[in-house]
Coordinates of C-alpha atoms in Angstrom, one line a residue:
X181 CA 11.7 13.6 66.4
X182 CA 10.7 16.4 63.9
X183 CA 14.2 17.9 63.4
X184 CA 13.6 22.2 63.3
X185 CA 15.3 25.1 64.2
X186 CA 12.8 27.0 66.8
X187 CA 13.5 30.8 66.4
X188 CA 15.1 33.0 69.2
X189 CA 12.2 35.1 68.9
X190 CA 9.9 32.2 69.9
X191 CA 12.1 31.1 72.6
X192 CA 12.0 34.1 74.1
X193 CA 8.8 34.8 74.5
X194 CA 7.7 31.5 75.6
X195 CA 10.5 31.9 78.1
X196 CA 9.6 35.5 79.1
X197 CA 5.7 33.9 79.9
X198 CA 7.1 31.1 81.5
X199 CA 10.1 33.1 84.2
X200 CA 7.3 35.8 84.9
X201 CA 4.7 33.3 85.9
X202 CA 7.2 31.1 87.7
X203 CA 8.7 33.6 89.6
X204 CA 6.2 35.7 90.5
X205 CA 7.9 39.0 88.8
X206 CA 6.3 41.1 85.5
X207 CA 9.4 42.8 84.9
X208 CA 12.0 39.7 84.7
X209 CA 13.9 39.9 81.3
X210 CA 15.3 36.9 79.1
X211 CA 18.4 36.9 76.6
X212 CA 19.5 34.3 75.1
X213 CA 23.0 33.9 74.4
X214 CA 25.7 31.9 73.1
X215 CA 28.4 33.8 74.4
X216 CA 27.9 32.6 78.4
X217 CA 26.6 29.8 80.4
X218 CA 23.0 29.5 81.7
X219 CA 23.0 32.5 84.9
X220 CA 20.8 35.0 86.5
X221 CA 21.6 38.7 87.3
X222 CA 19.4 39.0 90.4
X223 CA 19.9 43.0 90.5
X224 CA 19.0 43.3 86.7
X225 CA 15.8 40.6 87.2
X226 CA 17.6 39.4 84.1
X227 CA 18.0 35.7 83.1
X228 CA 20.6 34.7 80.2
X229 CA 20.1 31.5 79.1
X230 CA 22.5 29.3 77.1
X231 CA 20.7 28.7 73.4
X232 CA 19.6 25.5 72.5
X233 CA 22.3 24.7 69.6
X234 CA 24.6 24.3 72.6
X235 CA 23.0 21.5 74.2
X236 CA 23.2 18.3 73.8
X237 CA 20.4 15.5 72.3
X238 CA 17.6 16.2 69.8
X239 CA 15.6 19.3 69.7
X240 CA 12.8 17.9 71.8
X241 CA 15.4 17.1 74.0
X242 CA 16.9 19.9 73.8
X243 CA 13.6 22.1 74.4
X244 CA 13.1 20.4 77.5
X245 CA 16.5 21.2 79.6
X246 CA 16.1 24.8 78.0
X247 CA 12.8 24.8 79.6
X248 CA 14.2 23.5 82.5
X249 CA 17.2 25.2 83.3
X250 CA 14.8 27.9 82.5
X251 CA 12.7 27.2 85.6
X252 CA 15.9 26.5 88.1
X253 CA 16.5 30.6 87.0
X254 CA 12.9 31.7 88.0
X255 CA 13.1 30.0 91.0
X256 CA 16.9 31.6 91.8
X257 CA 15.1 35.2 91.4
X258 CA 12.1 34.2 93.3
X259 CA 14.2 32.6 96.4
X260 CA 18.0 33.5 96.3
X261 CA 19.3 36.8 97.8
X262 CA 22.5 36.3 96.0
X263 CA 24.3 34.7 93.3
X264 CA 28.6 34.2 93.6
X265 CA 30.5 33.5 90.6
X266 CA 31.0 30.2 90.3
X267 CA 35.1 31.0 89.7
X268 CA 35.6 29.8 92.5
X269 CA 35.5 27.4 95.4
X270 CA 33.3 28.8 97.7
X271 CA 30.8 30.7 95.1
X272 CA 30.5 27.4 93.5
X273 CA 29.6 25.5 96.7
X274 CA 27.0 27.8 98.1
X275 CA 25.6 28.2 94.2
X276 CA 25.3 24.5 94.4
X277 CA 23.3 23.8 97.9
X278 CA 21.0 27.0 96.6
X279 CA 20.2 25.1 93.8
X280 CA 18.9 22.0 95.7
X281 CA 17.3 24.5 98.1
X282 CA 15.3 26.3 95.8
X283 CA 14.5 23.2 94.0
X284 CA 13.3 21.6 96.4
X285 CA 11.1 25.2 97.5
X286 CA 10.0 25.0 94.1
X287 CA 8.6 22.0 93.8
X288 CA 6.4 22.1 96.6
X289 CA 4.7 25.0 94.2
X290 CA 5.0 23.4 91.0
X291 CA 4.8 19.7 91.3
X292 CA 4.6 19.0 87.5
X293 CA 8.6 19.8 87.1
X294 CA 9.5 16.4 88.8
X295 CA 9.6 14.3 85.8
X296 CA 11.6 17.5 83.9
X297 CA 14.0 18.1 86.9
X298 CA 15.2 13.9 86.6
X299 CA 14.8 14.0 82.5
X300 CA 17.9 17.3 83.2
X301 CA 19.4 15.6 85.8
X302 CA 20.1 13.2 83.4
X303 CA 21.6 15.5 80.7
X304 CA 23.5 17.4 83.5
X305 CA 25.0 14.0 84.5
X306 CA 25.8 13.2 81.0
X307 CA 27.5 16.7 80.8
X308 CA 30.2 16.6 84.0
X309 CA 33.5 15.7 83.4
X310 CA 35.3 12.5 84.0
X311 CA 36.9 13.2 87.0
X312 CA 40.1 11.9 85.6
X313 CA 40.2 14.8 83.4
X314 CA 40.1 17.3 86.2
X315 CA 43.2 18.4 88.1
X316 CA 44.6 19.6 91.2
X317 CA 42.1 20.2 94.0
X318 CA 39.8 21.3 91.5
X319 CA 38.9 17.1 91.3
X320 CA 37.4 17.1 95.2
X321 CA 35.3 20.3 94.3
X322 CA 33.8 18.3 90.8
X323 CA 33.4 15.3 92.9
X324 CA 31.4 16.6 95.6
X325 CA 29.0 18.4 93.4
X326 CA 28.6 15.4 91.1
X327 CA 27.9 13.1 94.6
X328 CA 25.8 15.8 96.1
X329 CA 23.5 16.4 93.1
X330 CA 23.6 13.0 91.5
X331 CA 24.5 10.5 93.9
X332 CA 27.5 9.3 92.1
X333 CA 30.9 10.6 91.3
X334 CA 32.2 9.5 87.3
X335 CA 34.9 8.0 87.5
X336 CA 37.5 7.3 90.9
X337 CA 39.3 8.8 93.7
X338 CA 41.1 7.9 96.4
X339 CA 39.4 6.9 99.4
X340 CA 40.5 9.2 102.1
X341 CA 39.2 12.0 99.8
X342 CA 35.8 10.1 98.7
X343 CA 35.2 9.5 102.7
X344 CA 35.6 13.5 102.7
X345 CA 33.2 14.3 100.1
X346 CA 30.6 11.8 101.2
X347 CA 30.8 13.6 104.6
X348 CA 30.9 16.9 103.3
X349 CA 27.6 16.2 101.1
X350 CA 25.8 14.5 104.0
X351 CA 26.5 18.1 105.7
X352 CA 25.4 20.0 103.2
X353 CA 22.7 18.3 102.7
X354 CA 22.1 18.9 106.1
X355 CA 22.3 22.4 105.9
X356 CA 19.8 22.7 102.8
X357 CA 17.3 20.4 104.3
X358 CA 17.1 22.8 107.5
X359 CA 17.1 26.2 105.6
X360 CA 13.8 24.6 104.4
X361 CA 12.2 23.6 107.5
X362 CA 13.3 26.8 109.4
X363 CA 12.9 28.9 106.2
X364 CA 16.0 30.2 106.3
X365 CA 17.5 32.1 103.5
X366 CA 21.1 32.5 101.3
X367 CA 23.0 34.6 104.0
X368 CA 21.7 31.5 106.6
X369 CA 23.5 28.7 104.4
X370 CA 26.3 31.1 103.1
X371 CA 27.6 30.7 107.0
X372 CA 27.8 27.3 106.6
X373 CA 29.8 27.2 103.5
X374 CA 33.3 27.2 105.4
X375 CA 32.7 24.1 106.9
X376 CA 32.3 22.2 103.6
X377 CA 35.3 23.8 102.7
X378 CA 36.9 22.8 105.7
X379 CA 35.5 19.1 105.6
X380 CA 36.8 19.2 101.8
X381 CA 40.1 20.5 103.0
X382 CA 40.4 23.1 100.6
X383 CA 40.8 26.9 99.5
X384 CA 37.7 28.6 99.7
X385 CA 39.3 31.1 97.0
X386 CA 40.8 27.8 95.0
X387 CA 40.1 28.6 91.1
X388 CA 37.6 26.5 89.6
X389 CA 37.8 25.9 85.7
X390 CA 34.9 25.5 83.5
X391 CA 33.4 21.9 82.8
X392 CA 33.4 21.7 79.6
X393 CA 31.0 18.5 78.0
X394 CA 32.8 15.5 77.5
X395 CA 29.9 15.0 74.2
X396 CA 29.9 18.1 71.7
X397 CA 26.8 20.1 71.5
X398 CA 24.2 18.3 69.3
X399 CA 24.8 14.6 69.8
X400 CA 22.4 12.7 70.7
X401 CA 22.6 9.7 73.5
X402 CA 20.7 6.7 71.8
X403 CA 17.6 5.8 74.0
X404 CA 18.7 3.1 75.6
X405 CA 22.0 5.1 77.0
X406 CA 19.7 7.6 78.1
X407 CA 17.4 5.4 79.9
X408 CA 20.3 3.7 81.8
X409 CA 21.4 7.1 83.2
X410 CA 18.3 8.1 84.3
X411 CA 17.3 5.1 86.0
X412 CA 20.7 5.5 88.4
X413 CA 19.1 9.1 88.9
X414 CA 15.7 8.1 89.7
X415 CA 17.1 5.5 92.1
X416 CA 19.1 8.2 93.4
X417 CA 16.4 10.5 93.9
X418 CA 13.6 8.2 95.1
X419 CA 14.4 9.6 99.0
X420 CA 13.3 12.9 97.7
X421 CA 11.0 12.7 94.5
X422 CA 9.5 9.2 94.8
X423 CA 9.0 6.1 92.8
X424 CA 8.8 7.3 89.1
X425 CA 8.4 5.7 85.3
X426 CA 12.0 6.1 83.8
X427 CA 10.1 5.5 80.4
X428 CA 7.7 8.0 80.8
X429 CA 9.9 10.6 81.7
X430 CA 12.0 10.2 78.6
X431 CA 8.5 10.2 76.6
X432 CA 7.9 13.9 77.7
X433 CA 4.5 13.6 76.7
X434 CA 3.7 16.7 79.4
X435 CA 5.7 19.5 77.8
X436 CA 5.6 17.9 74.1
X437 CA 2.2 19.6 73.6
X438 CA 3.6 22.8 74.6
X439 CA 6.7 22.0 72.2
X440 CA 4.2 21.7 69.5
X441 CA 2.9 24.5 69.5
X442 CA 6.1 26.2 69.0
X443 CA 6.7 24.2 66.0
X444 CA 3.9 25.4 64.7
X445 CA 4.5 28.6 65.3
X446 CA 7.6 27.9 64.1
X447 CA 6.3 26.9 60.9
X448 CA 3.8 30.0 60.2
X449 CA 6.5 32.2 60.5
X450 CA 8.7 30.2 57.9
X451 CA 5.9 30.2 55.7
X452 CA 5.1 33.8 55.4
X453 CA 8.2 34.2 53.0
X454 CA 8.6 37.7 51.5
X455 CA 4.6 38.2 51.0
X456 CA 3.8 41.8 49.8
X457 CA 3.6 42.9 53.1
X458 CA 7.0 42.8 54.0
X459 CA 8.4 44.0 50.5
X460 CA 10.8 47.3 51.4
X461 CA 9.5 47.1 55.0
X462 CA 11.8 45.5 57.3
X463 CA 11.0 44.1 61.1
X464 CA 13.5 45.0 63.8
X465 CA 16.0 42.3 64.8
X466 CA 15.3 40.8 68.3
X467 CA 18.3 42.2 70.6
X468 CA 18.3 41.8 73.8
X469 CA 17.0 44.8 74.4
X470 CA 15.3 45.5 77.8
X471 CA 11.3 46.5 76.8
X472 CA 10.2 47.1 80.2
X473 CA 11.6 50.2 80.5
X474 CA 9.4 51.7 77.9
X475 CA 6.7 50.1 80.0
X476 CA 4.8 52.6 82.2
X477 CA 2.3 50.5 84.4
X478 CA 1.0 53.4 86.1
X479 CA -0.2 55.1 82.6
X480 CA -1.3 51.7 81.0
X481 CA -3.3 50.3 84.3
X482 CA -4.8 53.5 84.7
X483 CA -6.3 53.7 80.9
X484 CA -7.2 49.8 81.3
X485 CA -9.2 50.8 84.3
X486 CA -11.0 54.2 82.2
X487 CA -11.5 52.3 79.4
X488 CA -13.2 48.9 81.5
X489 CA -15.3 51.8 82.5
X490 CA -16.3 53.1 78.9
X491 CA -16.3 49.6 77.5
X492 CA -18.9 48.5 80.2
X493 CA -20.8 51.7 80.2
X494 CA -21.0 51.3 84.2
X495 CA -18.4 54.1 86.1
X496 CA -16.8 53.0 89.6
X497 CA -16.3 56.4 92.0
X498 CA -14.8 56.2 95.5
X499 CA -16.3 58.9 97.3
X500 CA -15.6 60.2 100.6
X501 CA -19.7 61.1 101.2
X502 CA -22.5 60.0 99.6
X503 CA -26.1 58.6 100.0
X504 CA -26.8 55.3 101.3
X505 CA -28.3 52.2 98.6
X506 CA -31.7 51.9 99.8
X507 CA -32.4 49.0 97.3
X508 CA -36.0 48.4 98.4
X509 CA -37.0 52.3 98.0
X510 CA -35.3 51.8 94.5
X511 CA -37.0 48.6 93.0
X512 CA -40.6 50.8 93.8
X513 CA -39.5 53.6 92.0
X514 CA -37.8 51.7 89.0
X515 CA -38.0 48.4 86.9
X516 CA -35.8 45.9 88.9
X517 CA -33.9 45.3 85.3
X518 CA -30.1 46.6 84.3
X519 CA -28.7 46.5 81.0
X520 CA -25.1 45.7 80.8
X521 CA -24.2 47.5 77.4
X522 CA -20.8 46.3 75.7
X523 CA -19.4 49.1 73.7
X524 CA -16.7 47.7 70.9
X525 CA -14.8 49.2 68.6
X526 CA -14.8 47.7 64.8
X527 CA -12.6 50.3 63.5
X528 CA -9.1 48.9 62.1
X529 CA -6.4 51.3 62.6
X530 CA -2.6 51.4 61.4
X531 CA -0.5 53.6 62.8
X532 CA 2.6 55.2 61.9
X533 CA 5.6 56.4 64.6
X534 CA 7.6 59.1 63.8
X535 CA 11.0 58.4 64.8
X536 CA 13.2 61.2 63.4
X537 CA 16.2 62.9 64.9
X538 CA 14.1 65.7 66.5
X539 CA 11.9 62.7 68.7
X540 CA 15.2 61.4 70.1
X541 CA 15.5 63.9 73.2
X542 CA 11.4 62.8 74.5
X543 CA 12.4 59.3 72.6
X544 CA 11.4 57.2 75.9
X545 CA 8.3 59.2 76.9
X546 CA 7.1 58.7 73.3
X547 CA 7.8 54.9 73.5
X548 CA 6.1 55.0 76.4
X549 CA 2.9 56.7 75.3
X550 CA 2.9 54.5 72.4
X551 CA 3.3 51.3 74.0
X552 CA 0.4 52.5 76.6
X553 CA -1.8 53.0 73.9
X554 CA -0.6 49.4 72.0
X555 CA -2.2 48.1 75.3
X556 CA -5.2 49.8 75.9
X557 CA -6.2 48.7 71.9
X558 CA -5.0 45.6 72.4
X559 CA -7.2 45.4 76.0
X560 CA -9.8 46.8 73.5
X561 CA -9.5 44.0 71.3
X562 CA -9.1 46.9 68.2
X563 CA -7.6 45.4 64.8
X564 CA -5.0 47.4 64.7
X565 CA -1.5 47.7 63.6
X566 CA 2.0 49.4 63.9
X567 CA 4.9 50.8 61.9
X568 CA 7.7 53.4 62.4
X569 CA 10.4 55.0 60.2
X570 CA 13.6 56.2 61.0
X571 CA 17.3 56.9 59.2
X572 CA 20.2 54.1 59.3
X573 CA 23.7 55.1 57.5
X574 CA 21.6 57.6 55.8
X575 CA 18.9 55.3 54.5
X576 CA 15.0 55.7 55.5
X577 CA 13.5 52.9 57.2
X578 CA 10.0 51.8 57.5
X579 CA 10.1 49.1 60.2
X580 CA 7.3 46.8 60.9
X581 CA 6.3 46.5 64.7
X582 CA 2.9 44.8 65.0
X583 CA 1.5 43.6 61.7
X584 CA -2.2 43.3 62.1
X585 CA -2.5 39.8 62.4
X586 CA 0.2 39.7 65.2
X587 CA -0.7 39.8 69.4
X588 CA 0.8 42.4 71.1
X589 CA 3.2 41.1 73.4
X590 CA 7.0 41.6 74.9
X591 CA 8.2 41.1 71.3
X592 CA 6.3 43.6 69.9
X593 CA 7.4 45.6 73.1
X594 CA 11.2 45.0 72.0
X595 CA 11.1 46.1 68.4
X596 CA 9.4 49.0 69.7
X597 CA 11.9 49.5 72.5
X598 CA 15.0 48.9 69.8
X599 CA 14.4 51.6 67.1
X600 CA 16.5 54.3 67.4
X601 CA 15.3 57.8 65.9
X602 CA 17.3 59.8 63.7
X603 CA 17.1 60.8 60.2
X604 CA 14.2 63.8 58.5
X605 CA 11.0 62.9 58.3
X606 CA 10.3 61.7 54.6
X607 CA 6.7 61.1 54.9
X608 CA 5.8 60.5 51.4
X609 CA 9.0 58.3 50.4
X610 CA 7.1 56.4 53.7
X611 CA 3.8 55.9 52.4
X612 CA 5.1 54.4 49.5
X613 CA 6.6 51.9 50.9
X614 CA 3.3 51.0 53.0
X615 CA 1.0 51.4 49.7
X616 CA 0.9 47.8 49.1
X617 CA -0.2 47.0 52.4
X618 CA -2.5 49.7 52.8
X619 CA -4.0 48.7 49.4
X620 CA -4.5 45.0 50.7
X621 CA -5.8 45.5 54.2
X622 CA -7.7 48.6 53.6
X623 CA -7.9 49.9 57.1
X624 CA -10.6 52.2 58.2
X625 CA -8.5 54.6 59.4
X626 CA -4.3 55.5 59.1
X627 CA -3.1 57.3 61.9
X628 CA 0.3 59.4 61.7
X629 CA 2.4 60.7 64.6
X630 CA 4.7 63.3 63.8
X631 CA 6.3 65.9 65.5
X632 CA 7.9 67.8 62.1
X633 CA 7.5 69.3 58.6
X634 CA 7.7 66.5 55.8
X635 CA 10.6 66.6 53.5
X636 CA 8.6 67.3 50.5
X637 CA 4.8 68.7 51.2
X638 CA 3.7 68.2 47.6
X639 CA 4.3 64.9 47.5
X640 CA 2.9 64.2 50.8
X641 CA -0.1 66.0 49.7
X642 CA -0.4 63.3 46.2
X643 CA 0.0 60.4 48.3
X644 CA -2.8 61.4 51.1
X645 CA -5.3 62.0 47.9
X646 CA -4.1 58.7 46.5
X647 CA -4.6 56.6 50.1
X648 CA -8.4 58.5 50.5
X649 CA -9.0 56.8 47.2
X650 CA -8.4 53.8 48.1
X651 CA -11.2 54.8 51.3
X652 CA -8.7 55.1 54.1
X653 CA -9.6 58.1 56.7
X654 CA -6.4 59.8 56.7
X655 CA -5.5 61.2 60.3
X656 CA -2.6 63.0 62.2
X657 CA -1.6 63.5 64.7
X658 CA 1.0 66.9 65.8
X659 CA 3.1 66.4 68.5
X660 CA 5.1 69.2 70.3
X661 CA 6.6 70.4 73.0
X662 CA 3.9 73.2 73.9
X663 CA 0.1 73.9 72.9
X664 CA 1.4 76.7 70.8
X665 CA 4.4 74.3 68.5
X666 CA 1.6 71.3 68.5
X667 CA -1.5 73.5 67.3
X668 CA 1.1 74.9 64.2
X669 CA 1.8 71.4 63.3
X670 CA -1.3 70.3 63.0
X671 CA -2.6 73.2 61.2
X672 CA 0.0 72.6 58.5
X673 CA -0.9 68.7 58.5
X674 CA -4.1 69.5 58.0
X675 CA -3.1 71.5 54.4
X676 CA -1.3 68.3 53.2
X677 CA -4.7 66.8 52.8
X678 CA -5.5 65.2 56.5
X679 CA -9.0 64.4 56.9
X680 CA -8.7 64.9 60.7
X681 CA -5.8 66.3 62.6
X682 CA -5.0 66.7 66.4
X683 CA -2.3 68.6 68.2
X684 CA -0.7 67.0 71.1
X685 CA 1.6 68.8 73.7
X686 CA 1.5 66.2 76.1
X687 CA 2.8 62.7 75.2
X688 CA 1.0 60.9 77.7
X689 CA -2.0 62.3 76.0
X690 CA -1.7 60.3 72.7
X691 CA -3.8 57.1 74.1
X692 CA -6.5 59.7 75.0
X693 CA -6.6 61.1 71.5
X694 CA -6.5 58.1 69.8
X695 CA -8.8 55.9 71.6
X696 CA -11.0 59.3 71.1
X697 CA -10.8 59.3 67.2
X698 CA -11.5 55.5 67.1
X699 CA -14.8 55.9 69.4
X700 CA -15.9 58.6 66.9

């Protein structure tokens, strides 16, 4: 197996596609994190998922229980109405039946994870503790969830305390089986978590410590080890998964394809080095930030829906009156033949965000104007491509958000969502810093949003002339808080040398304008 480290960037969004199409939610956020186990905050949508240095096996092998324990999340948010800590006795035991119950939901819906969910059983197995190594009343609590989820316990116990955990997993098993066929819910088999305690003949608030692997992160089983376990797991699970190909499950052959292409991916990025692009331009760190509150779905799906409209050159109008279609009456009258004309824009645009101190108090609005408008080209299929500059321990930043040869997508979204504005607004110590790429790409037109006076006018005004030479429209954009404030910026822009300049009072307006200046 190719050995490669797969960026956190990558990960993420791969992982933010794959939890939003699982469970059925747009706005579910992932972090990774090597700071805390594998959970799910159900009230913050958000999934934090344990990175893949920390597992155990090769990086294929690795990918796939990422992937996997990916999918047991997505399927917590879509099904669960709570999540305990697992701290503790009871919150562990009701954690572990909803686990089977919403795996066993989920499969019905995705029938492909069957092979994954034994290939992770297997490394889950692995994983557990001897139960030797575990202490005090804490063993019967390891013990039942190794016999209820695996169908084995590793190691020994006595046998009036086995007798009680095979009794106490036939129950629960019991219980999960008819949550399913009565499609009841967490609060249904929360009620029925005493009695496993009861049956196990311990505290329901007994401290549970954290299993730590008895195999340091990064080892490898050899294949053979592997294949042993996860025959004892298939035989195990045959009742509930059916007959399966031990050997073709470790293969992996259905998720390699989609490993692949990460590796590839993988391998662009790496390959990109410090081209000229990049040189004194620097791309925002992924943090887990949350993007989707810059997101405004109301503003975005309404300009998707005007600009289907203008793209299409056909308008939809609900109407509480009107005449009837007489179709018949209209074929007399008219050639029975429509043309369906496809409007596109060729222009390639890069913008520039202003993110100085005096954005910071309208800093979301702006985000969210801006991202809006990311979509709507993006829906547009417009080449186009983003930067922003800011202040950090008094140094000006330009940051890079969406080179042109980028998607848009939630990572875009983040490094948007992450910049922080502060600082004046050196325009001119900014377009030097974008000359080289400017010079290279040569876009028809770049498009500035600012809401304030440039540091130093002249020097503004000798890089705009030197940019128009080069054949770039040069635009602006004003922003402020009223007609009045916006129509004095812009008039001052448009002495700096500004081909074309706007004022803006609204930020919701900004897609509007721009979209407007492209279609020109």
């Amino acid at each position: 197996m190719q050995v490669i480290e797969l960026q956190n960037d990558s990960l993420v969004e791969i992982a933010t596609f794959l939890a939003r199409r699982w469970s059925e939610k747009d706005d579910v956020i992932i972090e990774i994190s090597d700071k805390v186990e594998t959970k799910t905050r159900l009230k913050e949508n958000k999934v934090i998922l344990t990175p893949l240095e920390k597992r155990i096996g090769d990086d294929f092998q690795k990918y796939r229980q990422f992937r996997t324990s990916l999918w047991y999340e997505s399927m917590r948010i879509k099904y669960c109405k709570k999540i305990l800590s697992n701290d503790h006795a009871f919150g562990f035991i009701l954690n572990t039946m909803e686990t089977q119950r919403i795996e066993q939901l989920g499969r019905k819906i995705w029938k492909g994870m069957d092979n994954e969910i034994l290939f992770n059983y297997t490394y889950m197995l692995v994983a557990r503790p001897q139960l030797h190594t575990v202490y005090g009343k804490a063993r019967v609590v390891e013990a039942f969830y190794q016999y209820f989820m695996f169908g084995v316990i590793k190691g020994e116990m006595q046998s009036s305390n086995f007798e009680k955990i095979k009794k106490a997993s036939i129950f629960a098993k019991k219980i999960v089986r008819q949550a399913i066929d009565e499609k009841k819910d967490t609060d249904w088999v929360e009620k029925n978590v005493s009695e496993i305690i009861k049956i196990l003949d311990i505290d329901s608030l007994l401290t549970i410590p954290i299993s730590l692997p008895f195999m340091k992160a990064g080892m490898a089983l050899s294949k053979d080890e592997l294949l042993k376990v996860l025959k004892i797991i298939s035989k195990n699970k045959e009742g509930e998964i059916g007959t399966v190909d031990p050997t073709s499950i470790l293969r992996g052959d259905d998720v390699y394809d989609e490993y692949k292409v990460l590796l590839d991916e993988n391998k662009k990025t790496e390959n990109k080095g410090l081209s000229s692009e990049t040189i004194g331009i620097q791309t925002p760190t992924i943090k887990n930030v949350d993007e989707t509150k810059i997101y405004d779905l109301r503003l975005i799906n309404g300009l998707k829906m005007k600009f289907k409209e203008w793209k299409s050159g056909w308008t939809e109008q609900h109407l509480r009156s009107g005449d009837e279609f007489d179709e018949e009456n209209y074929i007399d009258g008219n050639e029975p033949f429509f043309t369906d004309v496809k409007k596109s824009i060729k222009t390639k645009i890069v913008i520039l965000l202003d993110h100085s101190s005096s954005i910071a108090s309208d800093a979301i609005e702006y985000k969210k104007a801006t991202l809006a408008l990311c979509e709507v080209l993006a829906f547009l299929k417009v080449k186009f491509a983003v930067y922003a500059f800011s202040t950090e321990n008094r140094t000006m930043i330009c940051w890079s958000i969406k080179p042109d040869n980028v998607k848009w997508n939630n990572i875009t979204a983040k490094r948007l969502a992450q910049i922080v504005a502060n600082g004046s607004t050196p325009l001119a110590e900014v377009y030097d810093k974008m000359f080289p790429i400017l010079q290279s790409k040569r876009p028809d037109i770049f498009l500035t949003l600012t809401d304030g006076e440039p540091s130093d006018p002249d020097a503004v005004r000798n890089m705009t002339k030197s940019l128009k030479g080069l054949g770039i429209n040069m635009v602006a954009l004003g922003l402020g808080p009223n007609t009045v404030r916006a129509t004095t910026i812009a008039n001052n822009l448009r002495h700096l040398g500004y081909e074309k300049t706007m004022a803006v009072s609204r930020l919701r307006d900004i897609p509007n304008k721009v979209i407007k200046i492209l279609d020109i």
